[in-house]
mmCIF file of C-alpha atoms in Angstrom:
data_model
loop_
_atom_site.group_PDB
_atom_site.id
_atom_site.type_symbol
_atom_site.label_atom_id
_atom_site.label_comp_id
_atom_site.label_asym_id
_atom_site.label_seq_id
_atom_site.Cartn_x
_atom_site.Cartn_y
_atom_site.Cartn_z
ATOM 1 C CA MET J 1 38.539 68.277 77.568
ATOM 2 C CA ARG J 2 39.067 65.222 76.085
ATOM 3 C CA ASP J 3 40.346 66.348 72.829
ATOM 4 C CA GLN J 4 43.632 67.211 74.401
ATOM 5 C CA ILE J 5 46.633 65.010 73.633
ATOM 6 C CA ILE J 6 48.840 65.690 75.973
ATOM 7 C CA LEU J 7 46.277 66.597 79.116
ATOM 8 C CA ARG J 8 44.565 62.869 78.031
ATOM 9 C CA ILE J 9 47.507 60.756 78.447
ATOM 10 C CA ALA J 10 48.809 62.523 81.254
ATOM 11 C CA ALA J 11 45.792 61.953 83.118
ATOM 12 C CA LYS J 12 45.907 58.594 81.998
ATOM 13 C CA ILE J 13 49.479 57.763 83.440
ATOM 14 C CA LEU J 14 48.419 60.224 86.766
ATOM 15 C CA ILE J 15 45.247 58.555 87.632
ATOM 16 C CA GLY J 16 46.714 55.220 88.746
ATOM 17 C CA PRO J 17 49.273 56.483 91.362
ATOM 18 C CA ILE J 18 47.177 58.503 92.188
ATOM 19 C CA PHE J 19 44.893 55.434 93.691
ATOM 20 C CA LEU J 20 48.275 53.375 94.722
ATOM 21 C CA PHE J 21 49.293 56.885 96.727
ATOM 22 C CA ALA J 22 45.380 57.227 98.170
ATOM 23 C CA LEU J 23 46.297 53.301 99.541
ATOM 24 C CA TYR J 24 49.475 54.194 100.882
ATOM 25 C CA VAL J 25 48.761 57.220 102.807
ATOM 26 C CA GLN J 26 45.266 54.806 103.394
ATOM 27 C CA PHE J 27 47.649 52.086 105.379
ATOM 28 C CA HIS J 28 50.858 53.573 105.932
ATOM 29 C CA GLY J 29 49.308 56.190 108.165
ATOM 30 C CA ASP J 30 49.475 54.302 111.785
ATOM 31 C CA TYR J 31 53.541 54.893 110.443
ATOM 32 C CA GLY J 32 53.718 57.919 108.688
ATOM 33 C CA PRO J 33 51.729 61.632 108.294
ATOM 34 C CA GLY J 34 48.301 60.261 106.858
ATOM 35 C CA GLY J 35 45.033 58.782 107.436
ATOM 36 C CA GLY J 36 40.894 57.890 106.284
ATOM 37 C CA PHE J 37 40.842 61.351 105.672
ATOM 38 C CA GLN J 38 43.459 62.497 103.564
ATOM 39 C CA ALA J 39 43.825 59.534 101.493
ATOM 40 C CA GLY J 40 40.279 59.607 101.030
ATOM 41 C CA VAL J 41 40.567 63.414 99.786
ATOM 42 C CA ILE J 42 43.320 61.603 97.223
ATOM 43 C CA PHE J 43 40.767 59.029 96.764
ATOM 44 C CA ALA J 44 38.344 61.624 95.159
ATOM 45 C CA ALA J 45 40.913 63.464 93.410
ATOM 46 C CA GLY J 46 41.590 60.710 91.384
ATOM 47 C CA VAL J 47 38.250 60.474 90.340
ATOM 48 C CA ILE J 48 37.521 64.357 89.348
ATOM 49 C CA LEU J 49 40.701 64.239 87.172
ATOM 50 C CA TYR J 50 38.969 61.662 85.358
ATOM 51 C CA ALA J 51 35.561 63.675 85.462
ATOM 52 C CA LEU J 52 37.488 67.159 84.373
ATOM 53 C CA VAL J 53 39.940 65.565 81.389
ATOM 54 C CA PHE J 54 37.580 62.852 80.480
ATOM 55 C CA GLY J 55 33.750 64.386 81.547
ATOM 56 C CA LEU J 56 31.772 63.859 83.596
ATOM 57 C CA ASP J 57 29.323 61.126 82.063
ATOM 58 C CA ARG J 58 32.350 58.493 81.333
ATOM 59 C CA ALA J 59 33.263 59.522 85.354
ATOM 60 C CA ARG J 60 29.349 58.692 86.186
ATOM 61 C CA ALA J 61 29.610 56.219 84.313
ATOM 62 C CA VAL J 62 32.457 54.714 86.033
ATOM 63 C CA ILE J 63 31.873 56.003 89.498
ATOM 64 C CA PRO J 64 27.580 56.260 89.772
ATOM 65 C CA THR J 65 26.452 59.414 91.463
ATOM 66 C CA ALA J 66 24.800 56.173 93.666
ATOM 67 C CA ILE J 67 27.170 54.794 94.820
ATOM 68 C CA VAL J 68 29.156 57.796 96.013
ATOM 69 C CA THR J 69 26.313 58.616 97.936
ATOM 70 C CA TRP J 70 25.784 55.695 99.739
ATOM 71 C CA CYS J 71 29.601 55.676 100.273
ATOM 72 C CA GLY J 72 28.968 59.159 101.772
ATOM 73 C CA THR J 73 26.961 56.873 104.290
ATOM 74 C CA LEU J 74 28.268 53.488 104.445
ATOM 75 C CA GLY J 75 31.535 54.951 105.965
ATOM 76 C CA VAL J 76 29.713 57.014 109.115
ATOM 77 C CA LEU J 77 27.725 53.455 109.597
ATOM 78 C CA ILE J 78 31.151 51.619 109.411
ATOM 79 C CA PHE J 79 32.717 54.104 111.687
ATOM 80 C CA ALA J 80 29.566 54.115 114.257
ATOM 81 C CA GLY J 81 29.260 50.170 113.478
ATOM 82 C CA VAL J 82 32.924 49.506 115.115
ATOM 83 C CA GLY J 83 31.684 51.423 118.199
ATOM 84 C CA VAL J 84 28.225 49.620 118.279
ATOM 85 C CA ALA J 85 29.916 46.321 118.248
ATOM 86 C CA ALA J 86 32.163 47.010 120.831
ATOM 87 C CA MET J 87 29.620 48.037 123.505
ATOM 88 C CA PHE J 88 27.447 44.328 122.757
ATOM 89 C CA MET J 89 31.049 42.683 123.412
ATOM 90 C CA GLY J 90 31.298 44.295 126.492
ATOM 91 C CA GLY J 91 33.522 47.061 126.309
ATOM 92 C CA ASN J 92 32.402 50.848 125.684
ATOM 93 C CA PHE J 93 31.375 52.371 122.723
ATOM 94 C CA LEU J 94 34.306 52.758 120.501
ATOM 95 C CA ASP J 95 36.419 50.804 122.723
ATOM 96 C CA TYR J 96 38.458 48.775 120.789
ATOM 97 C CA GLY J 97 40.104 46.542 122.887
ATOM 98 C CA VAL J 98 37.978 44.255 123.695
ATOM 99 C CA LEU J 99 37.237 43.782 119.663
ATOM 100 C CA LEU J 100 39.743 40.625 119.640
ATOM 101 C CA TYR J 101 41.120 38.068 122.043
ATOM 102 C CA ASP J 102 44.533 40.306 122.313
ATOM 103 C CA ALA J 103 43.623 43.876 123.348
ATOM 104 C CA GLU J 104 46.753 45.339 121.778
ATOM 105 C CA HIS J 105 45.512 43.683 118.150
ATOM 106 C CA ALA J 106 42.308 44.764 118.636
ATOM 107 C CA GLN J 107 43.335 48.296 118.726
ATOM 108 C CA HIS J 108 45.166 47.913 115.553
ATOM 109 C CA ILE J 109 42.011 46.544 113.965
ATOM 110 C CA GLY J 110 39.737 49.186 115.409
ATOM 111 C CA ILE J 111 41.774 51.876 113.911
ATOM 112 C CA LEU J 112 42.396 50.263 110.502
ATOM 113 C CA LEU J 113 38.682 50.092 110.425
ATOM 114 C CA VAL J 114 37.737 53.583 111.987
ATOM 115 C CA GLU J 115 40.276 54.607 108.948
ATOM 116 C CA ALA J 116 38.379 53.265 106.788
ATOM 117 C CA GLY J 117 34.849 53.993 107.229
ATOM 118 C CA VAL J 118 36.965 57.774 107.677
ATOM 119 C CA LEU J 119 37.837 57.236 103.812
ATOM 120 C CA VAL J 120 34.570 55.803 102.606
ATOM 121 C CA THR J 121 32.171 58.978 103.818
ATOM 122 C CA VAL J 122 35.140 61.269 102.846
ATOM 123 C CA PHE J 123 35.920 59.862 99.310
ATOM 124 C CA GLY J 124 31.767 59.479 98.823
ATOM 125 C CA VAL J 125 31.631 63.066 100.022
ATOM 126 C CA MET J 126 34.071 64.663 98.216
ATOM 127 C CA VAL J 127 33.146 63.201 94.691
ATOM 128 C CA THR J 128 29.241 63.950 95.625
ATOM 129 C CA LEU J 129 30.235 67.538 95.685
ATOM 130 C CA PHE J 130 31.809 67.795 93.009
ATOM 131 C CA TYR J 131 29.202 65.494 90.451
ATOM 132 C CA SER J 132 26.603 68.036 91.933
ATOM 133 C CA PHE J 133 28.677 71.275 91.519
ATOM 134 C CA ALA J 134 29.656 70.334 88.159
ATOM 135 C CA GLY J 135 26.386 68.696 87.063
ATOM 136 C CA ARG J 136 24.597 71.910 87.886
ATOM 137 C CA ARG J 137 26.431 73.923 85.214
ATOM 138 C CA ARG J 138 25.385 71.453 81.906
ATOM 139 C CA SER J 139 21.852 71.375 83.038
ATOM 140 C CA ARG J 140 21.475 75.185 82.583
ATOM 141 C CA MET O 1 67.492 80.209 110.640
ATOM 142 C CA GLU O 2 63.567 79.158 111.910
ATOM 143 C CA SER O 3 62.703 82.087 112.042
ATOM 144 C CA VAL O 4 63.493 83.591 108.761
ATOM 145 C CA VAL O 5 61.863 80.890 107.053
ATOM 146 C CA ASP O 6 58.683 82.101 108.862
ATOM 147 C CA LEU O 7 59.161 85.477 108.177
ATOM 148 C CA ALA O 8 59.893 84.606 104.491
ATOM 149 C CA LEU O 9 56.293 82.460 104.067
ATOM 150 C CA LEU O 10 54.484 84.622 107.093
ATOM 151 C CA GLY O 11 55.272 87.848 104.554
ATOM 152 C CA LEU O 12 54.204 85.759 101.242
ATOM 153 C CA LEU O 13 51.275 84.624 103.124
ATOM 154 C CA ALA O 14 50.265 88.657 102.936
ATOM 155 C CA VAL O 15 50.868 89.186 99.992
ATOM 156 C CA THR O 16 48.888 86.751 99.069
ATOM 157 C CA ALA O 17 45.727 88.345 101.127
ATOM 158 C CA PHE O 18 46.471 91.405 99.376
ATOM 159 C CA GLY O 19 45.846 89.970 96.024
ATOM 160 C CA VAL O 20 43.110 88.171 96.867
ATOM 161 C CA LEU O 21 41.518 91.575 98.137
ATOM 162 C CA HIS O 22 42.461 93.184 95.103
ATOM 163 C CA LEU O 23 41.974 91.677 92.591
ATOM 164 C CA ARG O 24 38.681 91.566 91.045
ATOM 165 C CA ASN O 25 38.833 88.208 89.025
ATOM 166 C CA LEU O 26 37.760 85.982 90.619
ATOM 167 C CA VAL O 27 39.357 82.905 88.671
ATOM 168 C CA ALA O 28 42.415 84.606 89.862
ATOM 169 C CA VAL O 29 41.544 84.750 93.375
ATOM 170 C CA VAL O 30 40.733 81.102 93.664
ATOM 171 C CA MET O 31 44.013 80.463 92.527
ATOM 172 C CA LEU O 32 45.365 82.848 94.873
ATOM 173 C CA MET O 33 43.748 80.889 97.861
ATOM 174 C CA GLY O 34 45.070 77.638 96.495
ATOM 175 C CA ILE O 35 48.779 79.203 96.915
ATOM 176 C CA TYR O 36 47.808 80.680 100.074
ATOM 177 C CA SER O 37 46.676 77.400 100.890
ATOM 178 C CA PHE O 38 50.328 75.730 100.344
ATOM 179 C CA LEU O 39 51.895 78.555 101.988
ATOM 180 C CA SER O 40 49.603 77.582 105.109
ATOM 181 C CA ALA O 41 50.836 74.631 104.522
ATOM 182 C CA ALA O 42 54.567 74.580 104.240
ATOM 183 C CA LEU O 43 53.951 76.596 107.758
ATOM 184 C CA PHE O 44 52.336 72.962 109.206
ATOM 185 C CA VAL O 45 55.285 71.812 108.027
ATOM 186 C CA VAL O 46 57.352 73.607 109.640
ATOM 187 C CA LEU O 47 55.784 73.790 113.163
ATOM 188 C CA ASP O 48 56.192 69.885 112.755
ATOM 189 C CA ALA O 49 52.597 69.114 112.411
ATOM 190 C CA VAL O 50 52.671 67.432 109.590
ATOM 191 C CA ASP O 51 49.275 65.513 109.422
ATOM 192 C CA VAL O 52 47.847 68.844 109.367
ATOM 193 C CA ALA O 53 49.928 70.049 106.479
ATOM 194 C CA PHE O 54 48.981 66.721 104.204
ATOM 195 C CA THR O 55 45.328 68.215 104.970
ATOM 196 C CA GLU O 56 45.416 71.352 104.836
ATOM 197 C CA VAL O 57 46.968 70.832 101.338
ATOM 198 C CA ALA O 58 44.909 67.675 99.575
ATOM 199 C CA VAL O 59 41.755 69.899 100.847
ATOM 200 C CA GLY O 60 42.218 73.688 100.766
ATOM 201 C CA ALA O 61 44.540 73.438 97.709
ATOM 202 C CA GLY O 62 43.059 70.704 95.244
ATOM 203 C CA VAL O 63 39.307 70.306 96.488
ATOM 204 C CA SER O 64 38.646 73.384 97.243
ATOM 205 C CA THR O 65 40.020 74.941 93.995
ATOM 206 C CA ILE O 66 38.110 72.864 91.995
ATOM 207 C CA LEU O 67 34.880 73.524 93.589
ATOM 208 C CA ALA O 68 35.652 77.454 93.718
ATOM 209 C CA LEU O 69 36.116 76.460 90.111
ATOM 210 C CA GLY O 70 32.881 74.778 89.801
ATOM 211 C CA THR O 71 30.453 77.469 91.709
ATOM 212 C CA LEU O 72 32.775 80.673 89.588
ATOM 213 C CA ALA O 73 31.162 78.485 85.879
ATOM 214 C CA LEU O 74 27.789 78.712 87.697
ATOM 215 C CA VAL O 75 28.283 82.807 88.744
ATOM 216 C CA GLY O 76 30.177 84.299 86.342
ATOM 217 C CA THR O 77 34.185 85.125 86.939
ATOM 218 C CA ARG O 78 34.129 89.041 87.571
ATOM 219 C CA GLN O 79 33.350 90.519 91.495
ATOM 220 C CA LYS O 80 30.881 93.229 91.452
ATOM 221 C CA ARG O 81 31.925 96.677 92.697
ATOM 222 C CA HIS O 82 30.760 97.864 95.885
ATOM 223 C CA ALA O 83 28.863 101.101 96.150
ATOM 224 C CA LYS O 84 29.203 100.987 100.175
ATOM 225 C CA SER O 85 32.020 103.107 101.928
ATOM 226 C CA PRO O 86 34.740 100.250 102.940
ATOM 227 C CA LEU O 87 34.921 102.200 106.480
ATOM 228 C CA ILE O 88 32.733 100.893 109.097
ATOM 229 C CA PRO O 89 34.189 96.573 107.589
ATOM 230 C CA LEU O 90 37.562 98.201 108.370
ATOM 231 C CA LEU O 91 36.951 99.272 111.434
ATOM 232 C CA ILE O 92 35.091 96.539 112.489
ATOM 233 C CA VAL O 93 38.014 94.227 111.314
ATOM 234 C CA LEU O 94 40.314 96.835 113.021
ATOM 235 C CA VAL O 95 38.694 96.112 116.452
ATOM 236 C CA THR O 96 37.812 92.006 116.416
ATOM 237 C CA GLY O 97 41.907 91.738 115.266
ATOM 238 C CA GLY O 98 42.828 94.434 118.232
ATOM 239 C CA MET O 99 41.162 92.240 120.417
ATOM 240 C CA LEU O 100 42.736 89.131 119.705
ATOM 241 C CA VAL O 101 46.142 90.234 119.593
ATOM 242 C CA TYR O 102 45.654 91.826 122.855
ATOM 243 C CA GLY O 103 44.119 88.229 124.025
ATOM 244 C CA THR O 104 47.041 86.723 122.523
ATOM 245 C CA TYR O 105 49.035 88.470 125.496
ATOM 246 C CA ASP O 106 47.305 85.773 127.861
ATOM 247 C CA LEU O 107 48.576 83.415 126.511
ATOM 248 C CA PRO O 108 51.654 81.116 127.120
ATOM 249 C CA ARG O 109 54.650 81.037 125.575
ATOM 250 C CA TRP O 110 54.887 79.023 122.697
ATOM 251 C CA GLY O 111 56.918 76.106 122.982
ATOM 252 C CA GLU O 112 57.911 76.017 127.091
ATOM 253 C CA PRO O 113 57.318 73.028 128.397
ATOM 254 C CA ASP O 114 55.458 73.494 131.621
ATOM 255 C CA ASN O 115 52.412 75.328 129.067
ATOM 256 C CA PRO O 116 49.013 74.077 130.081
ATOM 257 C CA VAL O 117 48.740 71.551 127.572
ATOM 258 C CA HIS O 118 51.580 69.472 127.682
ATOM 259 C CA GLY O 119 50.402 68.546 131.455
ATOM 260 C CA HIS O 120 46.721 67.048 131.022
ATOM 261 C CA VAL O 121 46.162 64.522 128.880
ATOM 262 C CA ALA O 122 49.235 64.652 126.249
ATOM 263 C CA PRO O 123 51.305 62.976 128.543
ATOM 264 C CA GLU O 124 49.849 59.272 128.709
ATOM 265 C CA TYR O 125 49.148 60.191 124.794
ATOM 266 C CA LEU O 126 52.561 60.741 124.232
ATOM 267 C CA ALA O 127 52.989 57.240 126.584
ATOM 268 C CA ASP O 128 50.643 55.055 124.769
ATOM 269 C CA HIS O 129 48.670 54.260 127.097
ATOM 270 C CA VAL O 130 45.492 52.952 126.615
ATOM 271 C CA PRO O 131 43.198 52.136 129.589
ATOM 272 C CA LEU O 132 41.526 48.759 129.246
ATOM 273 C CA ALA O 133 38.095 48.016 129.909
ATOM 274 C CA GLY O 134 37.109 46.678 133.315
ATOM 275 C CA ASP O 135 40.661 47.054 135.184
ATOM 276 C CA GLU O 136 41.465 49.939 137.002
ATOM 277 C CA GLY O 137 44.363 51.267 136.215
ATOM 278 C CA ASP O 138 45.178 48.918 134.021
ATOM 279 C CA VAL O 139 47.271 50.468 131.161
ATOM 280 C CA LEU O 140 48.299 48.553 127.335
ATOM 281 C CA GLU O 141 50.419 50.114 124.570
ATOM 282 C CA VAL O 142 48.922 50.026 121.167
ATOM 283 C CA HIS O 143 52.635 50.623 119.333
ATOM 284 C CA ILE O 144 51.416 52.824 116.431
ATOM 285 C CA PRO O 145 54.824 54.958 115.639
ATOM 286 C CA ASN O 146 52.567 57.824 114.730
ATOM 287 C CA ILE O 147 50.851 59.564 117.842
ATOM 288 C CA VAL O 148 48.419 61.533 115.719
ATOM 289 C CA THR O 149 46.746 58.702 113.839
ATOM 290 C CA THR O 150 46.275 56.592 117.584
ATOM 291 C CA VAL O 151 44.649 59.941 118.891
ATOM 292 C CA LEU O 152 42.331 60.911 116.541
ATOM 293 C CA ALA O 153 41.291 56.940 115.750
ATOM 294 C CA SER O 154 41.634 55.470 119.324
ATOM 295 C CA TYR O 155 42.036 58.338 122.009
ATOM 296 C CA ARG O 156 39.615 60.646 120.752
ATOM 297 C CA GLY O 157 37.555 57.985 118.526
ATOM 298 C CA TYR O 158 33.891 60.362 119.535
ATOM 299 C CA ASP O 159 35.536 63.610 118.011
ATOM 300 C CA THR O 160 36.759 61.487 114.421
ATOM 301 C CA LEU O 161 33.485 60.371 114.761
ATOM 302 C CA GLY O 162 31.361 63.178 115.045
ATOM 303 C CA GLU O 163 34.042 65.083 112.709
ATOM 304 C CA THR O 164 32.789 62.535 110.242
ATOM 305 C CA THR O 165 28.930 63.021 110.594
ATOM 306 C CA VAL O 166 29.946 66.322 109.969
ATOM 307 C CA VAL O 167 31.169 65.853 106.919
ATOM 308 C CA PHE O 168 28.800 63.587 106.075
ATOM 309 C CA ALA O 169 26.023 66.530 107.076
ATOM 310 C CA ALA O 170 27.837 68.485 104.084
ATOM 311 C CA MET O 171 27.199 65.687 101.694
ATOM 312 C CA VAL O 172 23.309 66.299 102.852
ATOM 313 C CA GLY O 173 23.261 69.632 102.959
ATOM 314 C CA VAL O 174 24.626 70.469 98.945
ATOM 315 C CA LEU O 175 22.303 67.699 98.029
ATOM 316 C CA THR O 176 19.768 68.600 99.423
ATOM 317 C CA LEU O 177 19.887 72.078 98.448
ATOM 318 C CA PHE O 178 20.579 71.596 94.184
ATOM 319 C CA VAL O 179 17.688 68.213 94.953
ATOM 320 C CA GLY O 180 14.903 71.493 96.110
ATOM 321 C CA SER O 181 15.786 74.158 93.319
ATOM 322 C CA ARG O 182 15.959 71.464 90.555
ATOM 323 C CA ARG O 183 12.245 71.112 92.172
ATOM 324 C CA GLN O 184 11.461 74.462 91.960
ATOM 325 C CA ARG O 185 12.278 74.827 88.573
ATOM 326 C CA ARG O 186 9.762 72.421 87.182
ATOM 327 C CA THR O 187 6.975 73.614 88.364
ATOM 328 C CA GLY O 188 3.890 71.740 87.128
ATOM 329 C CA GLY O 189 4.917 67.670 87.596
ATOM 330 C CA PRO O 190 4.724 66.428 91.084
ATOM 331 C CA PRO O 191 8.345 66.113 92.963
ATOM 332 C CA ALA O 192 7.820 61.725 93.543
ATOM 333 C CA ASP O 193 7.893 61.459 89.172
ATOM 334 C CA ASP O 194 10.733 63.773 89.252
ATOM 335 C CA GLU O 195 14.170 62.047 87.830
ATOM 336 C CA GLY O 196 15.934 64.232 90.361
ATOM 337 C CA GLY O 197 14.160 63.697 93.427
ATOM 338 C CA SER O 198 15.829 60.887 94.566
ATOM 339 C CA GLY O 199 18.766 62.489 94.802
ATOM 340 C CA ALA O 200 20.472 60.056 93.123
ATOM 341 C CA SER O 201 20.729 61.729 89.801
#
């Protein structure tokens, strides 16, 4: 679809705001609707839009498959790592209160880290699924 | 007013569902499924479940539609006709649906303040009280305005970790399927030398 000028320009205009909106959803999740899961999907949607308009090869050049697969794994590790870190610091698994000197502050940090883990995993998995499905078509 | 909106949305949902059943062009079916997702999201908004609606739109109407279209590119866009009679499936659906409707008679009325769901842990969550480690009965207020985020990430962290793992497992499953089928097609060479064998192709 790279020769369709309207699609190309519209995609170029949209992709930046999509990523920005994903970050907004991620970091505004404490105050309004949203959170890691939704933000991850929106992030992935930006990449998928790029791949649909500019082709899978260019999308893979920007964000290689190895990286998205790693992201899918890394997020779970971040999430579980926060839990294990809380255990090492004397609390229960996923008990964020012990992570910092101030329990309320620690809760905020813990929630932020955990949401980041969800974001990374969901982004990685969604893009991996898309790459797998779209790449298979071309190999036929 | 709210019941009018509810009825309109539910009616549109039913129409969309019949459209999905009736059509044989699978691209149109995928588009209708996307519309179905949007309508469900609107229903969730009416029920004040904005976070769920958000997820439904992003996943159900967005990514699922793209993935379904990607699948259609592999398998073709015409649905095959079934030779079998639809009587037995219809009977199963009717019996199951009837049992579900019968089950709803035992549910408490929707929105009653003394329903069991409002009397268990929900008051603690709404009061924003996290039990502190070590001290018995000592609580902490987290001060996060969006209750859903607190419940998902803090009170119910185990569940959310489980969900994240399920998403991860989905990726592992898809990668295993696709890499595995690629190996089978290229019979002859050892799988270790296969460029797709690392799962990173």
